[in-house]
XYZ file of C-alpha atoms in Angstrom:
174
model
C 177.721 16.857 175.967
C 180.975 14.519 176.058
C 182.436 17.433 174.253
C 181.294 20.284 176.827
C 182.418 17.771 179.677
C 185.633 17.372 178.066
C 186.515 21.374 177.604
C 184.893 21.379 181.678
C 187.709 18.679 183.326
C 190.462 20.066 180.655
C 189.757 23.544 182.522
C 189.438 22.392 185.746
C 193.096 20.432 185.154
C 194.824 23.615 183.843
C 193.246 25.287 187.112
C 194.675 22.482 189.398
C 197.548 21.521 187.778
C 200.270 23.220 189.693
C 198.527 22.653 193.027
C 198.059 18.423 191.893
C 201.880 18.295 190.975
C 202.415 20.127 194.600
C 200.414 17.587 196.070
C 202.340 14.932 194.271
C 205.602 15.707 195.587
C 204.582 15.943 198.833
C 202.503 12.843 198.554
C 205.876 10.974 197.220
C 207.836 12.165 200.214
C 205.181 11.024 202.137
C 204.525 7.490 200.501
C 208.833 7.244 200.908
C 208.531 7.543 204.581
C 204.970 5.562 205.062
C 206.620 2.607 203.431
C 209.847 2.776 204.953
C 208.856 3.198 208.615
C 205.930 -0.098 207.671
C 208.559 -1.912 206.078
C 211.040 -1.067 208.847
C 207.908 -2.227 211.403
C 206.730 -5.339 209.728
C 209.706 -6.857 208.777
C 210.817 -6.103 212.488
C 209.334 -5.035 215.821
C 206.052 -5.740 214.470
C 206.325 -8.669 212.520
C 202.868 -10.275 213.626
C 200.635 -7.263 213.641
C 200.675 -5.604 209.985
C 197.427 -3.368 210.181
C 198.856 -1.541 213.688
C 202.551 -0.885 211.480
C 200.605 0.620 208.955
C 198.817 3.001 211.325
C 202.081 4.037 212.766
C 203.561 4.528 209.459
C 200.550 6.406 208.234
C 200.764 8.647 211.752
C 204.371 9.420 210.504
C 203.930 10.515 206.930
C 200.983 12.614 207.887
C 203.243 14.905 210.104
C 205.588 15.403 206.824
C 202.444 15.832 204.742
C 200.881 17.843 207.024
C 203.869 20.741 207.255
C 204.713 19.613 203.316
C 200.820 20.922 202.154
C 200.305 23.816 204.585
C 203.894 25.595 203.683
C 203.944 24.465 200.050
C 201.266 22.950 198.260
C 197.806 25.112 199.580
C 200.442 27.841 201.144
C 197.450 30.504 199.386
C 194.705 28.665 201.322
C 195.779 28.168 204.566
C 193.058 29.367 207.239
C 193.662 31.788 209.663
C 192.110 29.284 212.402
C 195.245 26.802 212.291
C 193.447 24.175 214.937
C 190.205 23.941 212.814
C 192.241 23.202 209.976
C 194.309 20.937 211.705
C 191.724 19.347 213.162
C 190.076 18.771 209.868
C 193.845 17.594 208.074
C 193.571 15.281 211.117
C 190.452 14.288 210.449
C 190.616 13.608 206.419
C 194.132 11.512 206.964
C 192.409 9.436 209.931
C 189.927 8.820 207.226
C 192.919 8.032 204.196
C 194.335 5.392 207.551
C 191.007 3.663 207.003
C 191.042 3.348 203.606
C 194.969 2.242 203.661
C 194.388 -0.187 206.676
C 191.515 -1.784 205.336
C 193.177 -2.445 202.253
C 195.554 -4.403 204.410
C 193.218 -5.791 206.790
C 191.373 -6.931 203.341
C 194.803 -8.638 201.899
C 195.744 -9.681 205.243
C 192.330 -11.174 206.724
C 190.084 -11.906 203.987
C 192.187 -12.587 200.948
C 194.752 -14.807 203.585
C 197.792 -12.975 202.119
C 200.172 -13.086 204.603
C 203.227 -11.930 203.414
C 205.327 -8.616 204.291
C 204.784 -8.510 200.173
C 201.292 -8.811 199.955
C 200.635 -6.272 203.108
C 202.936 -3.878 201.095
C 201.122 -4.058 197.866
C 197.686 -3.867 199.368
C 198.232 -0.842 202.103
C 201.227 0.925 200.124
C 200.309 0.737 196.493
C 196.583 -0.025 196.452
C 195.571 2.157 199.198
C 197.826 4.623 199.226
C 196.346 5.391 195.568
C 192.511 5.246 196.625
C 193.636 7.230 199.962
C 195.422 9.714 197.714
C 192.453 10.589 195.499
C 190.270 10.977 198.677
C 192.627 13.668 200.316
C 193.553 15.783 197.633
C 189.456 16.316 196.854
C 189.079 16.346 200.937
C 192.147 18.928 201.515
C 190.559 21.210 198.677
C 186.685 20.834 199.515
C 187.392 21.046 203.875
C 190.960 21.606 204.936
C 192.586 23.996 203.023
C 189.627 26.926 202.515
C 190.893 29.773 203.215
C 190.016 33.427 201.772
C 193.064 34.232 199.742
C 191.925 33.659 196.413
C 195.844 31.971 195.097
C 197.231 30.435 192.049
C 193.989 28.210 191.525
C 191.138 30.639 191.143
C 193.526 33.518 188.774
C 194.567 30.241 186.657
C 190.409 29.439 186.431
C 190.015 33.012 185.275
C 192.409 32.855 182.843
C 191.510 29.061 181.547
C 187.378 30.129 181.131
C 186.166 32.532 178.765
C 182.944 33.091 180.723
C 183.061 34.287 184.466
C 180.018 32.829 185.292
C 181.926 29.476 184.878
C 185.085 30.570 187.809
C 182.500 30.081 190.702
C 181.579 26.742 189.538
C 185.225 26.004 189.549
C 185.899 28.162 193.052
C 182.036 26.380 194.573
C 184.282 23.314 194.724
C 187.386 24.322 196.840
C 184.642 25.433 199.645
């Protein structure tokens, strides 16, 4: 069973792994900006209110990660309804703002870690990691579905030696 689940994620990985490097330079282009424009903020104009700088910086990345992931990254599963899936990127990344603002709200509020330091730590490193995980399964599962079959599905066919396994592989990117 370990064995079987092994030979699965190994599959799935080889299936993924040029669209998760994508994903990852994007995501460092983004995480450059995010913590420049917060830095920028709290160290600044917005010295007393942490969790609103890291909104705005989030709000600012997302545009570059937006236009980064629809051009580059899922380029071969783009849908042809550009609001719905903007609607949904906007959607997923208001959700990845939660999860980095309440890392910071957590540091900031409940943990009494005040310090430009500690807010950079918790929303920039901490959440930008859990947020991370949650959009790339989120921009594969509901943002980035289209009908073009791209790099990820001819990869799976290629990785499995049974086809009945490529639609449990292609089941998760809808």
């Amino acid at each position: 069973m370990i064995a079987d689940l092994w030979t699965r994620g190994l599959r799935l990985f080889q299936a993924l792994w040029r669209e998760l490097a994508k994903f990852g330079v994007v995501g460092a282009g983004a995480f450059v900006i995010d913590s420049a424009v917060f830095l920028w903020l709290i160290t600044g104009p917005m010295d007393e209110s942490h969790v609103k700088a890291k909104a705005i910086a989030v709000a600012v990345a997302t545009l570059f990660s937006w236009i980064g992931n629809r051009y580059w990254t899922f380029r071969h599963q783009r849908t042809r309804t550009r609001v719905r899936e903007l609607g949904m990127f906007i959607l997923m990344n208001v959700i990845g703002l939660l999860i980095m603002s309440g890392c910071v709200a957590f540091s900031f509020y409940v943990l009494g870690l005040r310090s430009e330091l500690a807010s950079f730590v918790s929303g920039s490193i901490i959440g930008t990691g859990l947020a991370m995980c949650f959009r790339f399964v989120a921009y594969k599962l509901w943002v980035f579905t289209g009908n073009n079959e791209g790099d990820t599905i001819r990869a799976a066919a290629h990785a499995a030696p049974y086809t009945d396994e490529i639609p449990q592989i292609r089941g998760s990117a809808h």
